[in-house]
Coordinates of C-alpha atoms in Angstrom, one line a residue:
R1 CA 106.6 116.0 76.3
A2 CA 104.5 112.9 77.0
G3 CA 106.4 112.5 80.3
E4 CA 105.3 115.9 81.6
R5 CA 102.8 115.7 84.5
G6 CA 99.2 116.2 83.4
G7 CA 99.4 115.8 79.6
K8 CA 99.3 113.3 76.8
D9 CA 100.6 113.0 73.2
V10 CA 98.0 111.9 70.8
V11 CA 98.3 111.3 67.0
V12 CA 95.6 112.9 65.0
D13 CA 95.7 112.7 61.2
G14 CA 99.2 111.3 61.5
E15 CA 100.5 114.2 63.6
P16 CA 101.3 114.0 67.3
H17 CA 99.4 116.4 69.5
Y18 CA 99.9 117.1 73.2
L19 CA 96.9 117.4 75.5
S20 CA 97.4 119.2 78.8
F21 CA 95.3 118.5 81.9
D22 CA 97.4 120.8 84.1
E23 CA 94.4 123.0 84.9
L24 CA 92.4 120.1 86.0
L25 CA 92.6 118.5 89.5
L26 CA 92.8 114.8 88.6
T27 CA 89.9 113.9 91.0
E28 CA 87.5 116.5 89.5
S29 CA 84.8 115.5 87.1
L30 CA 85.7 116.2 83.5
G31 CA 83.9 119.1 81.8
P32 CA 82.7 119.1 78.2
H33 CA 86.0 120.8 77.1
Q34 CA 88.2 118.0 78.6
V35 CA 85.8 115.3 77.2
Q36 CA 86.2 116.9 73.8
Q37 CA 90.0 117.0 74.2
L38 CA 90.0 113.3 75.0
R39 CA 88.0 112.2 72.0
P40 CA 91.1 111.7 69.8
V41 CA 92.6 109.7 72.6
V42 CA 89.6 107.4 72.8
D43 CA 89.6 107.1 69.0
A44 CA 93.3 106.2 69.0
L45 CA 92.9 103.6 71.7
L46 CA 90.0 102.1 69.8
R47 CA 92.3 101.8 66.8
D48 CA 94.8 99.6 68.7
G49 CA 96.8 102.7 69.9
M50 CA 98.7 103.2 73.1
G51 CA 99.5 106.2 75.2
L52 CA 100.7 107.7 78.4
I53 CA 98.1 109.2 80.8
P54 CA 98.1 110.8 84.2
T55 CA 96.7 108.8 87.2
D56 CA 96.3 109.6 90.8
T57 CA 99.9 108.3 91.5
Q58 CA 102.0 108.4 88.4
H59 CA 101.6 108.2 84.7
A60 CA 100.5 104.9 83.2
Y61 CA 101.0 103.5 79.7
V62 CA 97.6 102.4 78.3
T63 CA 96.3 100.3 75.5
P64 CA 93.2 98.3 74.9
I65 CA 93.2 95.1 76.9
S66 CA 93.1 92.9 73.8
S67 CA 95.7 94.8 71.8
R68 CA 98.7 92.5 71.2
K69 CA 100.4 95.4 69.3
G70 CA 99.8 97.9 72.1
V71 CA 101.0 95.5 74.8
K72 CA 104.1 94.7 72.9
R73 CA 104.8 98.5 72.4
I74 CA 104.5 99.1 76.2
Y75 CA 106.9 96.3 77.0
D76 CA 109.3 97.6 74.3
I77 CA 109.1 101.2 75.7
K78 CA 109.8 100.0 79.2
G79 CA 112.8 98.1 77.7
L80 CA 111.8 94.7 79.0
E81 CA 113.2 91.7 77.4
P82 CA 110.7 88.8 76.7
D83 CA 112.0 86.7 79.6
E84 CA 111.6 89.7 82.0
R85 CA 108.0 90.4 81.2
K86 CA 105.2 89.8 83.7
P87 CA 101.5 90.5 83.5
M88 CA 100.5 94.1 83.3
S89 CA 98.1 95.7 85.7
L90 CA 94.7 96.7 84.4
L91 CA 93.1 100.1 84.9
C92 CA 89.4 99.8 85.7
A93 CA 86.7 102.3 86.3
D94 CA 85.1 100.5 89.2
L95 CA 84.8 97.2 91.1
A96 CA 82.1 96.0 88.6
M97 CA 84.5 96.4 85.7
A98 CA 87.4 94.8 87.8
S99 CA 85.2 91.8 88.6
R100 CA 85.1 91.0 84.9
Y101 CA 88.9 90.4 84.9
A102 CA 89.5 89.3 88.5
D103 CA 88.0 86.8 90.9
I104 CA 86.8 89.5 93.4
S105 CA 83.9 87.3 94.5
A106 CA 86.5 85.0 96.3
L107 CA 87.2 87.7 98.8
P108 CA 85.7 87.2 102.3
G109 CA 83.0 89.7 103.2
R110 CA 85.1 91.8 105.5
T111 CA 88.0 92.0 103.1
F112 CA 85.6 93.0 100.3
A113 CA 84.2 95.8 102.5
Q114 CA 87.7 97.1 103.2
V115 CA 88.6 97.0 99.5
R116 CA 85.4 99.0 98.7
K117 CA 86.5 101.6 101.2
M118 CA 90.0 101.9 99.7
L119 CA 88.9 102.3 96.1
P120 CA 89.1 104.3 94.1
G121 CA 92.6 105.0 95.3
P122 CA 96.3 104.7 94.8
Y123 CA 96.5 100.9 95.2
T124 CA 97.2 97.9 92.9
L125 CA 95.4 94.8 94.2
I126 CA 96.5 91.4 93.1
F127 CA 93.7 88.9 92.2
T128 CA 93.4 85.6 90.4
A129 CA 92.7 86.5 86.8
S130 CA 89.4 85.5 85.3
K131 CA 89.0 83.8 81.9
E132 CA 88.2 87.2 80.4
V133 CA 91.8 88.4 80.7
P134 CA 93.2 87.9 77.2
K135 CA 96.2 85.7 76.8
V136 CA 98.2 88.7 75.5
I137 CA 98.2 90.1 79.0
L138 CA 99.3 86.9 80.7
E139 CA 101.6 85.2 78.2
H140 CA 105.3 85.1 78.1
K141 CA 106.8 84.6 74.7
G142 CA 110.3 84.1 76.1
R143 CA 109.1 81.1 78.1
R144 CA 106.3 80.1 75.7
R145 CA 103.8 79.7 78.5
I146 CA 101.0 81.5 80.3
W147 CA 101.9 83.2 83.5
E148 CA 101.6 80.2 85.8
R149 CA 99.8 81.8 88.7
R150 CA 97.2 83.5 86.5
E151 CA 97.3 86.6 88.7
I152 CA 96.5 90.1 87.6
G153 CA 97.0 93.5 89.2
I154 CA 93.9 95.7 89.3
R155 CA 94.0 99.5 89.7
I156 CA 91.0 101.7 90.2
P157 CA 92.6 105.2 90.3
D158 CA 90.9 108.2 91.7
C159 CA 91.4 110.1 88.5
A160 CA 88.8 111.6 86.2
V161 CA 90.9 111.0 83.0
V162 CA 91.3 107.3 83.8
Q163 CA 87.6 107.0 84.8
H164 CA 86.6 108.6 81.5
L165 CA 88.9 106.5 79.3
T166 CA 88.0 103.2 81.0
R167 CA 84.3 103.8 80.6
E168 CA 84.7 104.7 76.9

């Protein structure tokens, strides 16, 4: 059921639970009920968990940025062999959060203004990764080296669920 549009499986007390967001337009603000529904998701992610959430384009696998276990699980679920793995994109709440992980300040003024107009939105923008991006996101065990270009994809979806989870 995790692959259904608008929902998410969550493990609470060792049992999987399915949360549905079908009644919620993804760009609407979350109400208290949805925030309460997401509490187990936040708790699971804070405990090194991973999940599948809706975004403004398609579902995304999520895990904390520093979770070696979660990152490995996502690669495994996608069926990627170690030598096929490339850096994952990061979901961010806003440009301020994105600037922690990407060199956004290197953008010329006009380009930055265009990026601000585009986001949040259905785009993945590629930037030079900052030193704050954990090695687990950039490393390739199959080649025993760090992704040589140190680039990272940044997504700032127009989706209330993503906004809430990235701020928690």
